[in-house]
Short mmCIF file of N, CA, C and O in Angstrom, two decimals:
data_model
loop_
_atom_site.label_atom_id
_atom_site.label_comp_id
_atom_site.label_asym_id
_atom_site.label_seq_id
_atom_site.Cartn_x
_atom_site.Cartn_y
_atom_site.Cartn_z
N MET A 1 0.86 -1.16 0.00
CA MET A 1 0.00 0.00 0.00
C MET A 1 0.91 1.23 0.00
O MET A 1 1.84 1.32 0.78
N ASN A 2 0.59 2.17 -0.89
CA ASN A 2 1.43 3.37 -0.94
C ASN A 2 1.08 4.32 0.21
O ASN A 2 0.08 4.13 0.92
N LYS A 3 1.90 5.33 0.38
CA LYS A 3 1.73 6.25 1.51
C LYS A 3 0.41 7.02 1.43
O LYS A 3 -0.23 7.25 2.45
N PHE A 4 0.00 7.40 0.22
CA PHE A 4 -1.24 8.16 0.08
C PHE A 4 -2.45 7.33 0.49
O PHE A 4 -3.32 7.79 1.22
N ALA A 5 -2.50 6.09 0.03
CA ALA A 5 -3.62 5.22 0.38
C ALA A 5 -3.65 4.96 1.88
O ALA A 5 -4.72 4.92 2.50
N LEU A 6 -2.49 4.80 2.48
CA LEU A 6 -2.42 4.60 3.92
C LEU A 6 -2.90 5.84 4.66
O LEU A 6 -3.65 5.73 5.64
N TRP A 7 -2.51 7.01 4.19
CA TRP A 7 -2.95 8.27 4.80
C TRP A 7 -4.47 8.43 4.70
O TRP A 7 -5.12 8.79 5.67
N VAL A 8 -5.05 8.16 3.50
CA VAL A 8 -6.50 8.28 3.31
C VAL A 8 -7.23 7.32 4.22
O VAL A 8 -8.22 7.67 4.87
N THR A 9 -6.74 6.11 4.32
CA THR A 9 -7.38 5.11 5.18
C THR A 9 -7.34 5.56 6.64
O THR A 9 -8.33 5.45 7.36
N THR A 10 -6.22 6.08 7.06
CA THR A 10 -6.08 6.56 8.44
C THR A 10 -7.05 7.71 8.72
O THR A 10 -7.71 7.72 9.77
N VAL A 11 -7.15 8.66 7.80
CA VAL A 11 -8.06 9.79 7.98
C VAL A 11 -9.50 9.31 8.03
O VAL A 11 -10.29 9.74 8.89
N LEU A 12 -9.87 8.41 7.14
CA LEU A 12 -11.25 7.91 7.13
C LEU A 12 -11.59 7.17 8.42
O LEU A 12 -12.69 7.30 8.95
N LEU A 13 -10.65 6.37 8.91
CA LEU A 13 -10.90 5.66 10.16
C LEU A 13 -11.02 6.64 11.33
O LEU A 13 -11.87 6.47 12.21
N ALA A 14 -10.20 7.68 11.33
CA ALA A 14 -10.27 8.67 12.41
C ALA A 14 -11.59 9.43 12.37
O ALA A 14 -12.21 9.67 13.41
N VAL A 15 -12.02 9.80 11.19
CA VAL A 15 -13.28 10.53 11.06
C VAL A 15 -14.45 9.65 11.44
O VAL A 15 -15.37 10.06 12.13
N SER A 16 -14.43 8.40 11.00
CA SER A 16 -15.57 7.52 11.31
C SER A 16 -15.63 7.20 12.80
O SER A 16 -16.69 6.97 13.34
N ALA A 17 -14.47 7.18 13.48
CA ALA A 17 -14.48 6.92 14.92
C ALA A 17 -15.09 8.10 15.68
O ALA A 17 -15.69 7.92 16.74
N GLN A 18 -14.96 9.32 15.15
CA GLN A 18 -15.49 10.50 15.83
C GLN A 18 -16.94 10.79 15.44
O GLN A 18 -17.60 11.56 16.09
N ALA A 19 -17.42 10.20 14.36
CA ALA A 19 -18.77 10.47 13.87
C ALA A 19 -19.79 9.85 14.83
O ALA A 19 -19.56 8.78 15.38
N PRO A 20 -20.91 10.53 15.03
CA PRO A 20 -21.96 9.96 15.88
C PRO A 20 -22.57 8.73 15.21
O PRO A 20 -22.46 8.55 14.00
N ALA A 21 -23.22 7.93 16.00
CA ALA A 21 -23.88 6.75 15.45
C ALA A 21 -24.91 7.19 14.43
O ALA A 21 -25.69 8.11 14.65
N SER A 22 -24.94 6.54 13.30
CA SER A 22 -25.86 6.93 12.24
C SER A 22 -27.13 6.11 12.31
O SER A 22 -27.18 5.05 12.92
N HIS A 23 -28.14 6.65 11.68
CA HIS A 23 -29.41 5.95 11.57
C HIS A 23 -29.37 5.08 10.33
O HIS A 23 -28.56 5.29 9.43
N ALA A 24 -30.26 4.14 10.24
CA ALA A 24 -30.27 3.23 9.10
C ALA A 24 -30.46 3.99 7.79
O ALA A 24 -29.89 3.63 6.76
N GLY A 25 -31.22 5.08 7.79
CA GLY A 25 -31.47 5.84 6.58
C GLY A 25 -30.31 6.72 6.15
O GLY A 25 -30.29 7.26 5.07
N ASP A 26 -29.29 6.87 7.03
CA ASP A 26 -28.15 7.71 6.73
C ASP A 26 -27.05 6.98 5.98
O ASP A 26 -26.07 7.58 5.58
N SER A 27 -27.15 5.69 5.82
CA SER A 27 -26.05 4.94 5.22
C SER A 27 -26.23 4.81 3.71
O SER A 27 -27.31 4.92 3.17
N ILE A 28 -25.12 4.59 3.05
CA ILE A 28 -25.10 4.39 1.61
C ILE A 28 -24.52 3.02 1.35
O ILE A 28 -23.43 2.69 1.85
N ASN A 29 -25.21 2.20 0.63
CA ASN A 29 -24.72 0.88 0.27
C ASN A 29 -24.21 0.92 -1.15
O ASN A 29 -24.94 1.26 -2.08
N LEU A 30 -22.95 0.58 -1.32
CA LEU A 30 -22.37 0.54 -2.66
C LEU A 30 -22.57 -0.85 -3.22
O LEU A 30 -22.26 -1.85 -2.59
N THR A 31 -23.10 -0.91 -4.42
CA THR A 31 -23.33 -2.19 -5.07
C THR A 31 -22.71 -2.16 -6.45
O THR A 31 -22.30 -1.12 -6.94
N GLY A 32 -22.69 -3.28 -7.09
CA GLY A 32 -22.17 -3.36 -8.45
C GLY A 32 -23.16 -2.76 -9.42
O GLY A 32 -24.28 -2.37 -9.06
N PRO A 33 -22.77 -2.65 -10.69
CA PRO A 33 -23.68 -2.09 -11.69
C PRO A 33 -24.93 -2.95 -11.84
O PRO A 33 -24.89 -4.16 -11.67
N ASP A 34 -26.01 -2.30 -12.15
CA ASP A 34 -27.28 -2.99 -12.34
C ASP A 34 -27.23 -3.78 -13.65
O ASP A 34 -27.02 -3.20 -14.72
N PRO A 35 -27.42 -5.09 -13.60
CA PRO A 35 -27.34 -5.86 -14.83
C PRO A 35 -28.45 -5.53 -15.83
O PRO A 35 -28.30 -5.74 -17.03
N ASP A 36 -29.58 -5.00 -15.35
CA ASP A 36 -30.68 -4.67 -16.25
C ASP A 36 -30.58 -3.26 -16.82
O ASP A 36 -31.45 -2.84 -17.57
N MET A 37 -29.55 -2.52 -16.46
CA MET A 37 -29.44 -1.12 -16.88
C MET A 37 -29.42 -0.98 -18.39
O MET A 37 -30.11 -0.14 -18.95
N ARG A 38 -28.64 -1.78 -19.08
CA ARG A 38 -28.56 -1.68 -20.54
C ARG A 38 -29.92 -1.99 -21.16
O ARG A 38 -30.35 -1.31 -22.08
N THR A 39 -30.61 -2.98 -20.66
CA THR A 39 -31.93 -3.33 -21.19
C THR A 39 -32.90 -2.18 -21.01
O THR A 39 -33.64 -1.83 -21.92
N ARG A 40 -32.91 -1.57 -19.81
CA ARG A 40 -33.81 -0.45 -19.57
C ARG A 40 -33.45 0.75 -20.45
O ARG A 40 -34.31 1.45 -20.95
N ALA A 41 -32.17 0.99 -20.64
CA ALA A 41 -31.74 2.11 -21.48
C ALA A 41 -32.16 1.89 -22.92
O ALA A 41 -32.57 2.82 -23.61
N LEU A 42 -32.07 0.68 -23.40
CA LEU A 42 -32.46 0.41 -24.79
C LEU A 42 -33.97 0.51 -24.99
O LEU A 42 -34.43 0.85 -26.06
N ARG A 43 -34.74 0.21 -23.93
CA ARG A 43 -36.20 0.34 -24.05
C ARG A 43 -36.62 1.79 -24.23
O ARG A 43 -37.67 2.08 -24.76
N ALA A 44 -35.80 2.72 -23.79
CA ALA A 44 -36.12 4.14 -23.92
C ALA A 44 -35.99 4.63 -25.35
O ALA A 44 -36.56 5.64 -25.72
N ILE A 45 -35.25 3.89 -26.19
CA ILE A 45 -35.08 4.27 -27.60
C ILE A 45 -36.18 3.59 -28.40
O ILE A 45 -36.32 2.37 -28.36
N PRO A 46 -36.99 4.36 -29.14
CA PRO A 46 -38.08 3.73 -29.89
C PRO A 46 -37.52 2.87 -31.03
O PRO A 46 -36.47 3.19 -31.59
N PRO A 47 -38.20 1.77 -31.36
CA PRO A 47 -37.75 0.93 -32.47
C PRO A 47 -37.76 1.73 -33.78
O PRO A 47 -38.48 2.72 -33.93
N HIS A 48 -36.96 1.26 -34.75
CA HIS A 48 -36.86 1.93 -36.05
C HIS A 48 -38.23 2.00 -36.71
O HIS A 48 -38.98 1.04 -36.73
N GLY A 49 -38.56 3.16 -37.22
CA GLY A 49 -39.83 3.34 -37.92
C GLY A 49 -40.93 3.91 -37.04
O GLY A 49 -41.96 4.34 -37.53
N GLN A 50 -40.74 3.89 -35.74
CA GLN A 50 -41.73 4.47 -34.84
C GLN A 50 -41.30 5.88 -34.47
O GLN A 50 -40.12 6.13 -34.27
N PRO A 51 -42.26 6.80 -34.40
CA PRO A 51 -41.88 8.17 -34.06
C PRO A 51 -41.40 8.27 -32.62
O PRO A 51 -41.90 7.60 -31.73
N ALA A 52 -40.39 9.09 -32.43
CA ALA A 52 -39.90 9.34 -31.08
C ALA A 52 -40.88 10.27 -30.37
O ALA A 52 -41.72 10.91 -31.00
N GLN A 53 -40.75 10.36 -29.06
CA GLN A 53 -41.60 11.29 -28.32
C GLN A 53 -41.30 12.70 -28.78
O GLN A 53 -40.18 13.03 -29.13
N GLU A 54 -42.34 13.53 -28.78
CA GLU A 54 -42.15 14.91 -29.21
C GLU A 54 -41.21 15.63 -28.26
O GLU A 54 -41.31 15.49 -27.05
N ARG A 55 -40.30 16.37 -28.82
CA ARG A 55 -39.37 17.14 -28.01
C ARG A 55 -40.01 18.49 -27.70
O ARG A 55 -40.71 19.04 -28.53
N PRO A 56 -39.75 19.01 -26.53
CA PRO A 56 -40.32 20.32 -26.21
C PRO A 56 -39.72 21.39 -27.12
O PRO A 56 -38.60 21.26 -27.61
N GLU A 57 -40.50 22.44 -27.32
CA GLU A 57 -40.02 23.55 -28.14
C GLU A 57 -38.84 24.20 -27.45
O GLU A 57 -38.80 24.30 -26.22
N PRO A 58 -37.86 24.67 -28.23
CA PRO A 58 -36.76 25.38 -27.59
C PRO A 58 -37.25 26.70 -26.99
O PRO A 58 -38.21 27.29 -27.47
N ILE A 59 -36.59 27.13 -25.96
CA ILE A 59 -36.98 28.37 -25.29
C ILE A 59 -36.45 29.54 -26.12
O ILE A 59 -35.27 29.64 -26.39
N THR A 60 -37.39 30.39 -26.53
CA THR A 60 -37.05 31.58 -27.30
C THR A 60 -37.73 32.78 -26.64
O THR A 60 -38.71 32.61 -25.91
N PRO A 61 -37.25 33.99 -26.90
CA PRO A 61 -37.94 35.17 -26.34
C PRO A 61 -39.41 35.25 -26.79
O PRO A 61 -40.27 35.62 -26.00
N GLU A 62 -39.68 34.86 -28.02
CA GLU A 62 -41.07 34.90 -28.51
C GLU A 62 -41.94 33.90 -27.76
O GLU A 62 -43.08 34.19 -27.40
N GLY A 63 -41.41 32.69 -27.54
CA GLY A 63 -42.17 31.67 -26.82
C GLY A 63 -42.44 32.06 -25.39
O GLY A 63 -43.54 31.87 -24.87
N VAL A 64 -41.44 32.60 -24.74
CA VAL A 64 -41.61 33.05 -23.36
C VAL A 64 -42.59 34.22 -23.31
O VAL A 64 -43.48 34.27 -22.45
N GLY A 65 -42.45 35.15 -24.26
CA GLY A 65 -43.37 36.29 -24.31
C GLY A 65 -44.81 35.87 -24.50
O GLY A 65 -45.71 36.39 -23.83
N SER A 66 -45.05 34.90 -25.38
CA SER A 66 -46.43 34.46 -25.60
C SER A 66 -46.96 33.71 -24.38
O SER A 66 -48.14 33.82 -24.05
N ALA A 67 -46.10 32.95 -23.69
CA ALA A 67 -46.55 32.28 -22.46
C ALA A 67 -46.90 33.29 -21.39
O ALA A 67 -47.90 33.13 -20.68
N VAL A 68 -46.11 34.34 -21.26
CA VAL A 68 -46.40 35.39 -20.29
C VAL A 68 -47.70 36.11 -20.66
O VAL A 68 -48.54 36.38 -19.80
N ASP A 69 -47.88 36.39 -21.94
CA ASP A 69 -49.12 37.04 -22.39
C ASP A 69 -50.34 36.19 -22.09
O ASP A 69 -51.38 36.70 -21.65
N ARG A 70 -50.23 34.87 -22.29
CA ARG A 70 -51.36 33.98 -21.97
C ARG A 70 -51.64 33.99 -20.48
O ARG A 70 -52.80 33.99 -20.06
N ARG A 71 -50.59 34.04 -19.66
CA ARG A 71 -50.78 34.06 -18.22
C ARG A 71 -51.44 35.37 -17.76
O ARG A 71 -52.35 35.37 -16.93
N ILE A 72 -50.99 36.48 -18.33
CA ILE A 72 -51.60 37.77 -18.00
C ILE A 72 -53.07 37.75 -18.39
O ILE A 72 -53.94 38.20 -17.63
N ARG A 73 -53.36 37.21 -19.56
CA ARG A 73 -54.75 37.15 -20.04
C ARG A 73 -55.61 36.28 -19.12
O ARG A 73 -56.74 36.65 -18.80
N SER A 74 -55.06 35.16 -18.68
CA SER A 74 -55.86 34.28 -17.81
C SER A 74 -56.12 34.94 -16.45
O SER A 74 -57.22 34.82 -15.92
N LEU A 75 -55.13 35.66 -15.91
CA LEU A 75 -55.35 36.37 -14.65
C LEU A 75 -56.36 37.49 -14.83
O LEU A 75 -57.22 37.70 -13.96
N PHE A 76 -56.26 38.20 -15.94
CA PHE A 76 -57.21 39.28 -16.20
C PHE A 76 -58.62 38.71 -16.33
O PHE A 76 -59.56 39.24 -15.72
N ASP A 77 -58.78 37.65 -17.11
CA ASP A 77 -60.11 37.04 -17.29
C ASP A 77 -60.69 36.54 -15.98
O ASP A 77 -61.89 36.62 -15.75
N ARG A 78 -59.81 36.02 -15.10
CA ARG A 78 -60.29 35.53 -13.80
C ARG A 78 -60.78 36.67 -12.93
O ARG A 78 -61.76 36.54 -12.19
N ALA A 79 -60.12 37.84 -13.02
CA ALA A 79 -60.48 38.97 -12.15
C ALA A 79 -61.54 39.88 -12.76
O ALA A 79 -62.16 40.65 -12.04
N ALA A 80 -61.74 39.82 -14.06
CA ALA A 80 -62.65 40.76 -14.74
C ALA A 80 -64.10 40.41 -14.49
O ALA A 80 -64.48 39.25 -14.38
N ASP A 81 -64.91 41.45 -14.43
CA ASP A 81 -66.36 41.29 -14.35
C ASP A 81 -66.82 40.74 -15.69
O ASP A 81 -66.49 41.32 -16.74
N PRO A 82 -67.58 39.65 -15.72
CA PRO A 82 -67.99 39.06 -17.00
C PRO A 82 -68.83 40.00 -17.88
O PRO A 82 -68.78 39.91 -19.10
N ASP A 83 -69.57 40.89 -17.26
CA ASP A 83 -70.42 41.79 -18.03
C ASP A 83 -69.64 42.93 -18.67
O ASP A 83 -69.87 43.27 -19.82
N THR A 84 -68.71 43.51 -17.93
CA THR A 84 -68.01 44.69 -18.44
C THR A 84 -66.62 44.39 -18.98
O THR A 84 -66.03 45.24 -19.66
N GLN A 85 -66.09 43.21 -18.66
CA GLN A 85 -64.71 42.85 -19.02
C GLN A 85 -63.70 43.88 -18.49
O GLN A 85 -62.75 44.25 -19.17
N ARG A 86 -63.95 44.34 -17.27
CA ARG A 86 -63.05 45.28 -16.61
C ARG A 86 -62.78 44.79 -15.19
O ARG A 86 -63.61 44.11 -14.60
N VAL A 87 -61.62 45.15 -14.67
CA VAL A 87 -61.21 44.74 -13.33
C VAL A 87 -61.27 45.95 -12.42
O VAL A 87 -60.78 47.02 -12.76
N THR A 88 -61.87 45.75 -11.25
CA THR A 88 -61.85 46.77 -10.20
C THR A 88 -60.98 46.24 -9.06
O THR A 88 -60.57 45.08 -9.07
N VAL A 89 -60.71 47.09 -8.09
CA VAL A 89 -59.92 46.65 -6.94
C VAL A 89 -60.62 45.48 -6.26
O VAL A 89 -60.00 44.46 -5.94
N ALA A 90 -61.94 45.62 -6.07
CA ALA A 90 -62.70 44.57 -5.38
C ALA A 90 -62.71 43.27 -6.17
O ALA A 90 -62.54 42.19 -5.59
N SER A 91 -62.88 43.35 -7.48
CA SER A 91 -62.93 42.11 -8.27
C SER A 91 -61.55 41.44 -8.33
O SER A 91 -61.46 40.22 -8.35
N GLY A 92 -60.49 42.24 -8.33
CA GLY A 92 -59.14 41.68 -8.31
C GLY A 92 -58.86 40.94 -7.01
O GLY A 92 -58.32 39.84 -7.01
N GLU A 93 -59.26 41.56 -5.89
CA GLU A 93 -59.07 40.92 -4.59
C GLU A 93 -59.95 39.67 -4.46
O GLU A 93 -59.50 38.64 -3.96
N LYS A 94 -61.19 39.76 -4.92
CA LYS A 94 -62.11 38.63 -4.83
C LYS A 94 -61.61 37.44 -5.64
O LYS A 94 -61.75 36.29 -5.23
N ALA A 95 -60.99 37.72 -6.79
CA ALA A 95 -60.50 36.65 -7.66
C ALA A 95 -59.14 36.12 -7.21
O ALA A 95 -58.63 35.16 -7.78
N GLY A 96 -58.55 36.74 -6.19
CA GLY A 96 -57.26 36.28 -5.71
C GLY A 96 -56.09 36.81 -6.52
O GLY A 96 -55.00 36.27 -6.46
N VAL A 97 -56.33 37.86 -7.29
CA VAL A 97 -55.27 38.49 -8.06
C VAL A 97 -54.92 39.80 -7.36
O VAL A 97 -55.22 40.88 -7.83
N GLY A 98 -54.30 39.66 -6.22
CA GLY A 98 -53.98 40.81 -5.39
C GLY A 98 -53.00 41.76 -6.04
O GLY A 98 -52.95 42.94 -5.70
N TYR A 99 -52.21 41.27 -7.01
CA TYR A 99 -51.25 42.14 -7.68
C TYR A 99 -51.97 43.28 -8.39
O TYR A 99 -51.50 44.41 -8.38
N PHE A 100 -53.12 42.97 -9.00
CA PHE A 100 -53.90 44.03 -9.65
C PHE A 100 -54.35 45.06 -8.63
O PHE A 100 -54.30 46.26 -8.88
N ALA A 101 -54.82 44.60 -7.48
CA ALA A 101 -55.29 45.51 -6.45
C ALA A 101 -54.13 46.31 -5.85
O ALA A 101 -54.27 47.52 -5.61
N ASP A 102 -53.00 45.65 -5.63
CA ASP A 102 -51.85 46.32 -5.03
C ASP A 102 -51.26 47.42 -5.93
O ASP A 102 -50.74 48.41 -5.44
N HIS A 103 -51.32 47.22 -7.22
CA HIS A 103 -50.73 48.18 -8.18
C HIS A 103 -51.80 48.88 -9.01
O HIS A 103 -51.52 49.36 -10.11
N PHE A 104 -53.01 48.96 -8.46
CA PHE A 104 -54.14 49.47 -9.24
C PHE A 104 -53.90 50.88 -9.76
O PHE A 104 -54.14 51.17 -10.93
N ARG A 105 -53.41 51.76 -8.92
CA ARG A 105 -53.20 53.16 -9.35
C ARG A 105 -52.17 53.26 -10.44
O ARG A 105 -52.27 54.09 -11.33
N GLU A 106 -51.14 52.42 -10.38
CA GLU A 106 -50.11 52.43 -11.43
C GLU A 106 -50.66 51.90 -12.75
O GLU A 106 -50.30 52.38 -13.83
N ILE A 107 -51.51 50.88 -12.67
CA ILE A 107 -52.04 50.25 -13.89
C ILE A 107 -53.12 51.11 -14.51
O ILE A 107 -53.20 51.23 -15.74
N ASP A 108 -53.96 51.74 -13.69
CA ASP A 108 -55.10 52.52 -14.18
C ASP A 108 -54.62 53.89 -14.69
O ASP A 108 -54.77 54.91 -14.03
N ARG A 109 -54.05 53.89 -15.88
CA ARG A 109 -53.45 55.11 -16.44
C ARG A 109 -54.50 56.18 -16.76
O ARG A 109 -54.23 57.37 -16.65
N ASP A 110 -55.69 55.77 -17.16
CA ASP A 110 -56.72 56.77 -17.50
C ASP A 110 -57.56 57.17 -16.28
O ASP A 110 -58.48 57.96 -16.40
N GLU A 111 -57.23 56.61 -15.12
CA GLU A 111 -57.90 56.93 -13.85
C GLU A 111 -59.41 56.78 -13.92
O GLU A 111 -60.16 57.58 -13.37
N SER A 112 -59.84 55.72 -14.60
CA SER A 112 -61.28 55.48 -14.74
C SER A 112 -61.87 54.70 -13.57
O SER A 112 -63.08 54.57 -13.45
N GLY A 113 -61.02 54.14 -12.71
CA GLY A 113 -61.52 53.36 -11.58
C GLY A 113 -61.66 51.89 -11.91
O GLY A 113 -62.04 51.10 -11.05
N SER A 114 -61.36 51.51 -13.14
CA SER A 114 -61.37 50.10 -13.53
C SER A 114 -60.31 49.90 -14.62
O SER A 114 -59.88 50.84 -15.27
N LEU A 115 -59.89 48.64 -14.77
CA LEU A 115 -58.83 48.32 -15.71
C LEU A 115 -59.37 47.54 -16.90
O LEU A 115 -60.15 46.61 -16.71
N ASP A 116 -58.94 47.92 -18.09
CA ASP A 116 -59.22 47.07 -19.24
C ASP A 116 -57.95 46.30 -19.56
O ASP A 116 -56.88 46.54 -18.98
N PHE A 117 -58.05 45.33 -20.45
CA PHE A 117 -56.91 44.47 -20.72
C PHE A 117 -55.74 45.25 -21.31
O PHE A 117 -54.58 44.95 -21.00
N ALA A 118 -56.00 46.25 -22.12
CA ALA A 118 -54.92 47.02 -22.73
C ALA A 118 -54.08 47.72 -21.65
O ALA A 118 -52.85 47.76 -21.76
N GLU A 119 -54.72 48.25 -20.62
CA GLU A 119 -53.97 48.89 -19.54
C GLU A 119 -53.09 47.88 -18.79
O GLU A 119 -51.93 48.16 -18.49
N VAL A 120 -53.66 46.72 -18.52
CA VAL A 120 -52.92 45.69 -17.79
C VAL A 120 -51.74 45.22 -18.62
O VAL A 120 -50.61 45.10 -18.14
N LYS A 121 -51.98 44.97 -19.90
CA LYS A 121 -50.91 44.49 -20.79
C LYS A 121 -49.80 45.53 -20.93
O LYS A 121 -48.61 45.19 -20.87
N THR A 122 -50.17 46.78 -21.08
CA THR A 122 -49.18 47.86 -21.18
C THR A 122 -48.34 47.94 -19.91
O THR A 122 -47.12 48.10 -19.98
N PHE A 123 -48.97 47.81 -18.76
CA PHE A 123 -48.26 47.85 -17.48
C PHE A 123 -47.22 46.73 -17.40
O PHE A 123 -46.06 46.98 -17.05
N PHE A 124 -47.63 45.50 -17.73
CA PHE A 124 -46.70 44.38 -17.63
C PHE A 124 -45.64 44.42 -18.74
O PHE A 124 -44.49 44.06 -18.50
N ASP A 125 -46.00 44.85 -19.92
CA ASP A 125 -45.02 44.94 -21.01
C ASP A 125 -43.92 45.94 -20.67
O ASP A 125 -42.76 45.72 -21.01
N ALA A 126 -44.27 47.02 -20.00
CA ALA A 126 -43.28 48.03 -19.64
C ALA A 126 -42.28 47.49 -18.62
O ALA A 126 -41.16 48.00 -18.54
N ARG A 127 -42.66 46.49 -17.87
CA ARG A 127 -41.79 45.93 -16.84
C ARG A 127 -41.14 44.62 -17.26
O ARG A 127 -40.41 44.01 -16.49
N SER A 128 -41.39 44.18 -18.47
CA SER A 128 -40.89 42.89 -18.94
C SER A 128 -39.40 42.97 -19.25
O SER A 128 -38.94 43.90 -19.91
N PRO A 129 -38.64 41.96 -18.83
CA PRO A 129 -37.22 41.93 -19.19
C PRO A 129 -37.00 41.44 -20.62
O PRO A 129 -35.90 41.50 -21.13
N ILE A 130 -38.07 40.97 -21.25
CA ILE A 130 -37.97 40.48 -22.62
C ILE A 130 -38.16 41.66 -23.57
O ILE A 130 -39.17 42.36 -23.51
N ALA A 131 -37.21 41.87 -24.43
CA ALA A 131 -37.28 42.99 -25.37
C ALA A 131 -38.39 42.72 -26.38
O ALA A 131 -38.48 41.65 -26.96
N ARG A 132 -39.24 43.70 -26.57
CA ARG A 132 -40.32 43.60 -27.54
C ARG A 132 -39.87 44.26 -28.83
O ARG A 132 -39.17 45.27 -28.81
N PRO A 133 -40.27 43.69 -29.97
CA PRO A 133 -39.89 44.34 -31.23
C PRO A 133 -40.56 45.70 -31.35
O PRO A 133 -41.66 45.92 -30.84
N ALA A 134 -39.89 46.61 -32.01
CA ALA A 134 -40.44 47.95 -32.20
C ALA A 134 -41.68 47.86 -33.07
O ALA A 134 -41.75 47.09 -34.02
N SER A 135 -42.66 48.67 -32.74
CA SER A 135 -43.89 48.70 -33.49
C SER A 135 -43.66 49.34 -34.86
O SER A 135 -42.89 50.29 -35.00
N THR A 136 -44.31 48.80 -35.87
CA THR A 136 -44.18 49.36 -37.20
C THR A 136 -45.28 50.36 -37.50
O THR A 136 -45.29 50.98 -38.55
N GLY A 137 -46.19 50.52 -36.55
CA GLY A 137 -47.30 51.45 -36.74
C GLY A 137 -46.90 52.87 -36.38
O GLY A 137 -45.76 53.17 -36.03
N ILE A 138 -47.86 53.74 -36.44
CA ILE A 138 -47.64 55.15 -36.11
C ILE A 138 -47.70 55.31 -34.60
O ILE A 138 -48.59 54.80 -33.94
N GLN A 139 -46.76 56.03 -34.05
CA GLN A 139 -46.72 56.25 -32.62
C GLN A 139 -47.32 57.62 -32.31
O GLN A 139 -46.90 58.63 -32.86
N MET A 140 -48.30 57.63 -31.42
CA MET A 140 -48.96 58.85 -31.00
C MET A 140 -48.36 59.29 -29.68
O MET A 140 -48.33 58.54 -28.73
N ILE A 141 -47.86 60.51 -29.61
CA ILE A 141 -47.31 61.06 -28.38
C ILE A 141 -48.19 62.20 -27.95
O ILE A 141 -48.44 63.13 -28.71
N ARG A 142 -48.67 62.13 -26.72
CA ARG A 142 -49.57 63.17 -26.21
C ARG A 142 -48.82 64.13 -25.36
O ARG A 142 -47.95 63.87 -24.65
#
């Protein structure tokens, strides 16, 4: 046995002698390789001619942006009054969308006392870390 192996063995024995008694769940049992591992790995590959499982779409700014837009829309629809399609402080709190109620004054740019989807979307778009493409339409500055 070389000096390094002897040193490692000595350190491990010293540490294990000082360690508190362990519980059965604290131990690790080292075993040989699983003989069925190759068989299980090969089962994961589809046979020739059969389609593989669909791969998830790659993450892109457009994909993330559309997912965020869908989430904003679902929260707005949950909080909006079905008749008016507008959100008030009370309807936001009742629907469990407290963020709308907490930031109501910031979102309600026209100070109408209720939010439409365009106001909510504009509020969140202004705070988005995802860069939005520049609009090709005419920009109105008041």
